[in-house]
Amino acid sequence: MTDEVEKPQKIRRRTIFRHPLSAVGGALLFSGAFLFLILLLIDLSSGTENPYRSLVTFVVAPFIMLIGLLFFGGALALQIRKARKAGERIRFRLSIDPTIPQNWRNLWLFLGLSSVSIFVVAYIGTKAYEATDSTGFCGETCHVVMEPQSVTYHNSPHAKVPCVECHIGEGASFWVKAKFDGMRQMYSTALDLFDRPIQTPVHDLRPAQETCENCHWPQQFYGDKLSTRTYYRTDEENSPWTIKLLLKIGGGNPRTGRAEGIHWHMIGENRVDYIATDYTRQEIPWVRFITAENDTVVYTDPGFELTDLQIPEGEDSSLYEIRRFDCMDCHNRPSHRFQPPAVSINLALSTRRIDPGLPYVRQVGLDLLNGDYKDNDEAHMKITSGLVDYYQENYPKVADSAVDAIKQASKTLTSIYDQNFFPEMRTDYRVRENNLSHFVNEGCFRCHDGEKTNQYGQILATDCKTCHLMVAQGASEDPGELETDITGLLFEHPEDIDGAWAEMLCTECHDESSGY
């Protein structure tokens, strides 16, 4: 009888590459890496910025690679679990024996691949950060949603200031907050859940003291600013009316001027608080002024009762938040101005992009721009045909003799429309209030409306000369023909309304419905 020698059981080795998830993960990893390399070469060789290419190169492609790696991890976890259920021994060899050459080769391979991976991940992360903070990404990636903001931004005085300088600012906390909010916006855009128009203002916008004042320093404001504006009446001759306003900007530093004027609200130890009872902050029934000596004066609208700041029953508490007055409460559209049609047409007439010799062109232009159109193509067609039809029907001789002038006027009107009206998002000056003045929108009149009184019976200041002086005015484009007085003139309305302007607010006639 012979003793049978028991042969040692052959160790069965498993590999993650045999699992279906590994195959899927490998395909995703390879596809993502290939897509990234191809687009990276295109990005490096191209001299232009493309937000869609940057998004795919540095966000989408790395995301596909990450999903592939996760599938590999899932396959490994599933196989380990299966082996343990079968009673198999699981062993990971993490020790390195320096006497074995193969271990050294594997170590150097691991270190080399890790170095390359760290570099690639760092590069992708940096470029993804730059891409998602770029102006192109902010304004063009979600084209329809962001088109109104993008177009007006590029036409604004801040067109060379990146969006993130104002909407995010410095520091990691606001950047992280903005990116998480961006995920919500991306979700809303993908499922068509966004509002038309987008609600404004942005209630969680970073305070102006942390963004605007990095460039605009209130304590260094000083002096007055002369503003010349030529308006055109809605008569047959499009008659001009020019005014010169001396705007009292005011100073915030004793070295540069007295603390007075428009920026008085923001300088020194002055503090102004207010309550707005609507989302757009256009209805302000309560204003509080706290002096340097800590004395408090409260101005309220007639009938507005808010004893000890108790919110009325049934009212939305968020609408009764006490907000400290800052730059954005007047300069609420520094980069996204939707001009009323009258403002744009006045400028076009002044620069002769529209010929003032065309009868009633201002009135017709206002009506055409304020028309209801479903999209820009329809607006272009109806504005162009509407202007031509008007002169053919009412001034046939002008229609024949001023073909080029009418064509140029049509081109200018459609350009004005494209820059300020966005029918697909239902966005224009009528839903984008500009608080910087008191023409069309209430602006200054939200507080200085002649209605608010304090506990001593005093009315909140309404004297026009507090903020500006009328130093010249008259029915001409020539400054030499204007009535002039550097100490200030009594305002004369271009139309004879028998002094009614002194008893009413400008916006009672010049309102959002007309844009005049």
XYZ file of C-alpha atoms in Angstrom:
516
model
C 0.000 0.000 0.000
C 1.462 3.280 -1.060
C 1.046 6.566 0.667
C -0.524 9.115 -1.568
C 1.116 12.461 -1.338
C -1.508 15.150 -1.067
C -0.832 17.780 -3.655
C -1.065 21.375 -2.470
C -4.251 23.064 -3.638
C -3.582 25.533 -6.390
C -4.314 29.102 -5.346
C -7.040 30.595 -7.462
C -6.409 34.216 -8.239
C -9.151 36.629 -9.073
C -8.945 39.780 -11.099
C -11.357 42.661 -11.193
C -11.128 42.732 -14.970
C -13.365 39.664 -15.223
C -16.411 41.402 -13.782
C -18.897 43.075 -16.188
C -18.731 46.299 -14.182
C -15.000 46.400 -14.779
C -15.574 46.259 -18.529
C -18.071 49.136 -18.319
C -15.709 51.082 -16.064
C -12.793 50.494 -18.433
C -14.835 51.664 -21.410
C -15.886 54.837 -19.569
C -12.362 55.519 -18.321
C -10.837 55.043 -21.764
C -13.563 57.096 -23.482
C -13.259 59.929 -20.958
C -9.459 59.957 -21.189
C -9.528 59.919 -24.996
C -12.135 62.713 -25.082
C -10.103 64.751 -22.592
C -6.828 64.389 -24.515
C -8.394 65.308 -27.880
C -10.237 68.339 -26.483
C -7.176 69.388 -24.478
C -5.099 69.504 -27.662
C -7.829 71.555 -29.351
C -8.015 73.886 -26.346
C -4.245 74.404 -26.238
C -4.006 75.040 -29.990
C -7.028 77.348 -30.155
C -6.625 81.047 -29.469
C -10.265 81.610 -28.567
C -12.324 80.810 -25.491
C -15.309 78.531 -25.944
C -17.413 77.921 -22.819
C -18.988 74.740 -24.187
C -15.599 73.228 -25.087
C -14.174 74.170 -21.697
C -17.183 72.654 -19.954
C -16.830 69.321 -21.795
C -13.004 69.252 -21.541
C -12.557 70.045 -17.874
C -15.867 69.004 -16.327
C -17.707 66.414 -18.434
C -14.721 64.324 -19.577
C -13.145 64.088 -16.078
C -16.573 63.241 -14.686
C -16.843 60.318 -17.145
C -13.385 59.136 -16.059
C -14.419 59.386 -12.410
C -17.527 57.287 -13.063
C -15.293 54.688 -14.730
C -13.043 54.531 -11.666
C -16.089 54.173 -9.415
C -17.250 51.218 -11.517
C -13.822 49.620 -11.053
C -14.156 50.095 -7.289
C -17.633 48.630 -7.362
C -16.417 45.583 -9.290
C -13.606 45.013 -6.757
C -16.010 45.296 -3.818
C -18.474 42.855 -5.391
C -15.781 40.243 -6.094
C -14.350 40.499 -2.587
C -17.820 40.021 -1.172
C -18.433 36.995 -3.429
C -15.110 35.400 -2.491
C -15.712 35.809 1.237
C -19.147 34.229 0.930
C -17.474 31.234 -0.779
C -15.062 30.933 2.133
C -12.064 31.954 0.114
C -9.117 33.639 1.751
C -8.621 37.250 0.747
C -5.114 38.607 0.956
C -3.676 41.918 -0.226
C 0.068 42.055 -0.500
C 1.048 45.575 0.487
C 4.569 44.832 1.755
C 7.598 45.486 -0.413
C 10.575 43.156 -0.305
C 13.641 45.152 -1.470
C 15.428 41.904 -2.403
C 12.904 41.177 -5.141
C 13.574 43.205 -8.325
C 9.944 42.910 -9.459
C 8.812 44.761 -6.304
C 11.118 47.659 -7.154
C 9.769 47.816 -10.692
C 6.203 47.851 -9.391
C 7.079 50.519 -6.832
C 8.632 52.819 -9.418
C 5.685 52.209 -11.738
C 3.279 53.072 -8.930
C 5.182 56.245 -8.009
C 5.434 57.311 -11.660
C 1.744 56.780 -12.348
C 0.828 58.516 -9.078
C 2.930 61.554 -10.019
C 1.299 61.754 -13.440
C -2.148 61.319 -11.878
C -1.527 64.072 -9.328
C -0.396 66.421 -12.113
C -3.385 65.551 -14.315
C -5.881 65.939 -11.460
C -4.317 69.262 -10.399
C -4.361 70.534 -13.981
C -7.953 69.432 -14.561
C -9.042 70.954 -11.258
C -7.350 74.278 -12.017
C -8.767 74.483 -15.526
C -12.227 73.437 -14.306
C -12.054 76.219 -11.703
C -11.044 78.741 -14.368
C -13.664 77.495 -16.829
C -16.580 77.619 -14.382
C -15.513 81.090 -13.197
C -15.147 82.503 -16.705
C -17.478 85.116 -18.131
C -18.227 82.868 -21.097
C -19.321 80.035 -18.825
C -21.573 82.321 -16.780
C -23.249 84.008 -19.726
C -23.249 81.556 -22.607
C -23.479 77.982 -21.296
C -27.187 78.268 -20.443
C -27.874 80.417 -23.490
C -31.622 81.115 -23.298
C -31.745 81.568 -19.539
C -28.702 83.816 -19.292
C -28.990 85.671 -22.600
C -30.550 88.846 -21.095
C -27.827 89.035 -18.450
C -25.035 88.254 -20.923
C -26.083 90.780 -23.578
C -26.618 93.637 -21.135
C -23.354 92.799 -19.353
C -21.368 93.127 -22.582
C -22.999 96.526 -23.193
C -22.315 97.784 -19.663
C -19.529 99.873 -18.102
C -18.383 96.713 -16.276
C -17.944 94.604 -19.421
C -14.268 93.994 -18.602
C -14.958 93.006 -14.996
C -15.436 89.196 -14.679
C -18.879 88.141 -13.423
C -17.387 86.359 -10.418
C -15.807 89.576 -9.114
C -19.292 90.794 -8.156
C -21.363 87.622 -7.867
C -18.823 85.640 -5.816
C -15.965 87.871 -4.701
C -13.002 86.773 -2.624
C -12.833 83.768 -0.308
C -13.629 80.067 -0.533
C -16.930 80.100 1.383
C -18.820 82.208 -1.174
C -17.233 80.243 -4.026
C -18.491 76.942 -2.597
C -21.903 78.463 -1.933
C -22.089 79.769 -5.504
C -21.177 76.372 -6.990
C -23.815 74.559 -4.943
C -26.355 77.170 -6.012
C -25.165 76.616 -9.583
C -26.075 72.924 -9.274
C -29.614 73.945 -8.331
C -29.744 76.289 -11.310
C -28.429 73.574 -13.633
C -31.136 71.212 -12.372
C -33.806 73.879 -12.911
C -32.521 74.615 -16.404
C -32.385 70.940 -17.424
C -35.983 70.346 -16.282
C -37.267 73.750 -17.454
C -38.236 74.779 -13.927
C -36.811 78.313 -13.991
C -38.926 81.457 -13.816
C -39.561 83.670 -16.824
C -38.401 86.292 -16.068
C -35.791 85.265 -13.489
C -36.706 86.797 -10.130
C -34.639 89.790 -9.068
C -32.956 91.126 -7.055
C -30.664 88.329 -5.863
C -31.508 88.371 -2.154
C -28.374 86.534 -1.050
C -25.997 88.642 -3.142
C -22.767 89.371 -1.346
C -22.770 92.788 0.402
C -21.503 95.679 -1.715
C -18.909 96.500 0.944
C -17.162 93.192 0.109
C -17.301 93.529 -3.693
C -18.084 96.975 -5.167
C -15.987 98.833 -2.629
C -12.841 96.983 -3.635
C -12.794 99.418 -6.572
C -15.309 102.126 -5.632
C -14.290 103.637 -2.304
C -17.140 105.758 -0.851
C -14.839 107.689 1.455
C -13.015 109.050 -1.589
C -16.070 110.239 -3.533
C -16.018 113.961 -4.037
C -17.248 116.861 -6.111
C -20.143 117.328 -8.520
C -20.770 115.806 -11.928
C -22.256 117.638 -14.914
C -24.706 115.520 -16.885
C -26.005 116.675 -20.276
C -29.111 114.987 -21.639
C -31.033 115.735 -24.810
C -34.612 114.525 -24.972
C -36.843 114.495 -28.036
C -40.542 115.117 -27.914
C -43.167 112.930 -29.564
C -44.225 115.607 -32.053
C -43.873 115.632 -35.817
C -40.510 117.418 -35.716
C -39.078 115.248 -32.903
C -38.232 118.558 -31.219
C -35.165 118.466 -28.964
C -35.072 119.575 -25.349
C -31.708 119.674 -23.625
C -31.004 119.899 -19.908
C -27.761 120.129 -17.992
C -27.879 118.698 -14.489
C -25.218 119.263 -11.876
C -25.334 116.045 -9.855
C -24.184 116.464 -6.264
C -22.130 113.309 -5.828
C -20.809 114.553 -2.490
C -17.694 113.717 -0.512
C -16.938 111.212 2.205
C -13.612 112.546 3.321
C -12.954 116.003 4.857
C -9.832 116.238 2.686
C -11.824 115.950 -0.529
C -15.108 117.665 0.274
C -18.014 118.045 2.626
C -20.015 114.963 3.577
C -23.142 115.792 1.601
C -24.961 115.025 -1.624
C -26.280 111.801 -3.088
C -23.708 109.565 -1.390
C -24.578 110.993 2.001
C -26.537 107.772 2.555
C -23.337 105.733 2.464
C -20.614 107.846 4.047
C -19.253 108.524 7.500
C -21.235 107.184 10.423
C -24.611 107.655 8.754
C -26.780 104.565 8.833
C -30.021 104.122 6.915
C -32.218 101.022 7.281
C -35.455 100.201 5.504
C -38.169 97.597 5.120
C -39.456 96.570 1.676
C -42.785 94.761 1.525
C -42.313 93.260 -1.942
C -39.719 90.914 -3.414
C -38.332 93.495 -5.852
C -37.824 96.098 -3.066
C -39.908 98.701 -4.833
C -42.440 99.213 -2.036
C -40.695 100.797 0.966
C -43.101 102.006 3.669
C -40.570 102.219 6.559
C -37.197 104.015 6.744
C -34.956 104.430 9.776
C -32.047 106.846 10.163
C -29.521 106.389 12.966
C -27.242 109.356 13.605
C -23.608 109.344 14.730
C -24.889 110.141 18.232
C -27.087 106.997 18.050
C -30.315 109.009 17.824
C -33.021 107.231 15.830
C -35.551 108.793 13.464
C -38.168 106.599 11.781
C -40.180 107.642 8.708
C -43.286 105.697 7.700
C -46.010 105.849 5.073
C -49.463 106.972 6.249
C -51.365 103.993 7.619
C -48.320 101.747 7.881
C -48.259 100.394 11.426
C -45.478 98.172 12.595
C -45.407 98.532 16.365
C -42.081 97.324 17.739
C -41.462 95.781 14.318
C -44.121 93.101 14.864
C -44.968 91.431 11.549
C -48.697 91.627 10.676
C -50.525 88.324 10.895
C -50.559 86.397 7.633
C -47.707 88.379 6.043
C -44.527 86.802 4.658
C -41.846 87.416 7.299
C -39.077 87.530 4.671
C -40.674 90.649 3.185
C -40.316 92.509 6.479
C -36.595 92.043 6.860
C -34.806 95.183 8.018
C -32.132 95.804 5.400
C -29.225 98.193 5.751
C -29.044 100.618 2.857
C -26.000 100.019 0.628
C -24.691 100.721 -2.883
C -26.939 98.144 -4.553
C -30.132 99.820 -3.336
C -29.563 102.592 -5.894
C -26.965 101.077 -8.226
C -28.977 97.884 -8.637
C -28.114 97.551 -12.337
C -24.426 98.417 -12.675
C -23.857 95.666 -15.251
C -27.297 94.568 -16.448
C -29.134 97.673 -17.653
C -32.296 97.186 -19.655
C -32.798 100.635 -21.159
C -36.322 102.005 -21.587
C -36.965 102.614 -25.302
C -37.139 106.392 -24.840
C -33.615 106.490 -23.416
C -32.207 104.492 -26.323
C -34.150 106.405 -28.982
C -33.103 109.770 -27.521
C -29.477 108.705 -27.754
C -29.948 107.372 -31.304
C -31.554 110.648 -32.395
C -28.793 112.655 -30.743
C -26.042 110.645 -32.487
C -28.029 110.609 -35.763
C -28.275 106.847 -35.935
C -31.921 107.760 -36.374
C -32.631 110.807 -38.517
C -34.648 113.416 -36.518
C -35.981 114.653 -39.873
C -38.264 111.604 -40.149
C -41.731 112.772 -38.992
C -42.896 111.267 -35.685
C -40.047 108.750 -35.758
C -39.664 108.923 -31.979
C -43.333 108.159 -31.320
C -43.479 105.391 -33.921
C -40.231 103.906 -32.646
C -41.529 103.851 -29.057
C -44.711 102.060 -30.117
C -42.831 99.504 -32.201
C -40.276 98.723 -29.476
C -43.012 98.292 -26.881
C -44.901 95.855 -29.128
C -45.658 92.287 -28.066
C -43.505 89.791 -29.996
C -42.927 86.080 -29.417
C -39.243 86.166 -30.394
C -36.552 88.386 -31.906
C -37.209 87.220 -35.474
C -40.823 88.344 -35.276
C -39.739 91.610 -33.648
C -37.262 92.328 -36.460
C -39.874 91.650 -39.117
C -42.650 93.710 -37.537
C -40.435 96.635 -36.493
C -38.972 96.920 -39.999
C -42.282 96.512 -41.815
C -44.107 98.686 -39.282
C -41.807 101.658 -39.833
C -41.937 101.339 -43.623
C -45.733 100.922 -43.608
C -46.185 103.981 -41.381
C -44.398 106.303 -43.794
C -45.961 104.737 -46.878
C -49.434 105.276 -45.410
C -48.955 108.660 -43.741
C -45.997 110.292 -45.522
C -45.657 108.703 -48.985
C -43.291 111.431 -50.198
C -40.986 110.787 -47.242
C -41.199 107.047 -47.891
C -39.929 107.636 -51.446
C -37.293 110.287 -50.686
C -35.865 108.961 -47.414
C -35.479 105.258 -48.164
C -31.958 105.109 -46.711
C -32.931 107.059 -43.583
C -35.891 104.746 -42.939
C -33.705 101.699 -43.515
C -31.096 103.035 -41.087
C -33.802 103.826 -38.508
C -35.164 100.270 -38.825
C -31.678 98.843 -38.355
C -31.136 100.992 -35.255
C -34.518 100.106 -33.738
C -33.944 96.358 -34.195
C -30.492 96.752 -32.639
C -32.030 98.558 -29.649
C -34.565 95.748 -29.344
C -31.886 93.025 -29.413
C -29.896 94.768 -26.682
C -32.787 95.441 -24.304
C -35.757 93.139 -25.036
C -35.747 89.348 -24.570
C -39.220 87.946 -25.289
C -38.285 84.291 -24.730
C -37.402 85.144 -21.129
C -40.137 87.841 -20.874
C -37.443 90.247 -19.790
C -37.100 93.959 -20.526
C -37.098 97.294 -18.687
C -40.655 96.696 -17.434
C -39.551 93.860 -15.149
C -35.975 95.023 -14.538
C -36.358 98.153 -12.451
C -33.485 100.635 -12.408
C -33.344 102.491 -9.083
C -30.629 104.935 -10.104
C -33.041 107.748 -10.970
C -36.753 108.513 -10.803
C -37.674 108.264 -14.476
C -39.869 105.306 -15.537
C -39.067 103.504 -12.257
C -39.731 104.919 -8.808
C -36.056 104.810 -7.823
C -35.471 107.698 -5.401
C -39.231 108.087 -4.931
C -39.411 104.745 -3.143
C -38.348 106.698 -0.053
C -38.482 110.362 -1.090
C -42.112 110.335 -2.192
C -43.404 113.214 -0.058
C -45.568 110.850 1.997
C -43.280 109.517 4.706
C -43.240 111.374 8.022
C -41.313 110.816 11.244
C -42.373 110.884 14.880
C -41.956 114.663 14.901
C -44.253 115.221 11.917
C -41.398 116.034 9.541
C -41.509 114.826 5.921
C -38.605 112.859 4.478
C -36.620 115.208 2.208
C -38.138 115.839 -1.230
C -36.267 118.968 -2.356
C -34.876 118.311 -5.856
C -31.902 120.597 -5.198
C -30.647 118.256 -2.481
C -29.260 115.946 -5.151
C -29.024 118.010 -8.337
C -29.211 121.511 -9.800
C -30.691 122.398 -13.188
C -27.966 124.676 -14.614
C -29.134 124.841 -18.243
C -32.251 123.941 -20.232
C -33.984 124.765 -23.465
C -35.469 123.642 -26.781
C -32.204 123.129 -28.651
C -29.308 120.759 -29.120
C -26.882 123.682 -29.113
C -25.553 124.440 -25.593
C -25.110 128.086 -26.571
C -28.854 128.490 -27.095
C -29.870 127.160 -23.673
C -31.000 129.236 -20.729
C -28.120 128.942 -18.270
C -27.564 129.744 -14.599
C -24.818 128.017 -12.636
C -26.655 128.728 -9.358
C -29.647 126.724 -10.513
C -32.789 127.235 -12.616
C -36.397 126.454 -11.877
C -37.225 123.340 -13.857
C -39.293 123.932 -16.980
C -41.194 120.963 -18.360
C -40.762 120.451 -22.133
C -44.532 120.219 -22.491
C -46.898 122.869 -21.167
C -48.578 121.070 -18.273
C -49.330 124.216 -16.281
C -46.916 123.509 -13.440
C -48.447 120.103 -12.654
C -44.948 118.637 -12.513
C -44.376 120.419 -9.185
C -47.364 118.685 -7.580
C -46.791 115.124 -8.736
C -44.071 112.526 -9.163
C -42.372 112.131 -12.549
C -43.350 108.456 -12.621
C -47.057 109.273 -12.565
C -46.683 110.039 -16.289
C -43.313 108.553 -17.204
C -44.101 105.033 -16.072
C -43.131 101.460 -16.933
C -46.087 100.951 -19.271
C -44.796 103.514 -21.758
C -41.057 103.804 -21.138
C -41.158 107.500 -22.079
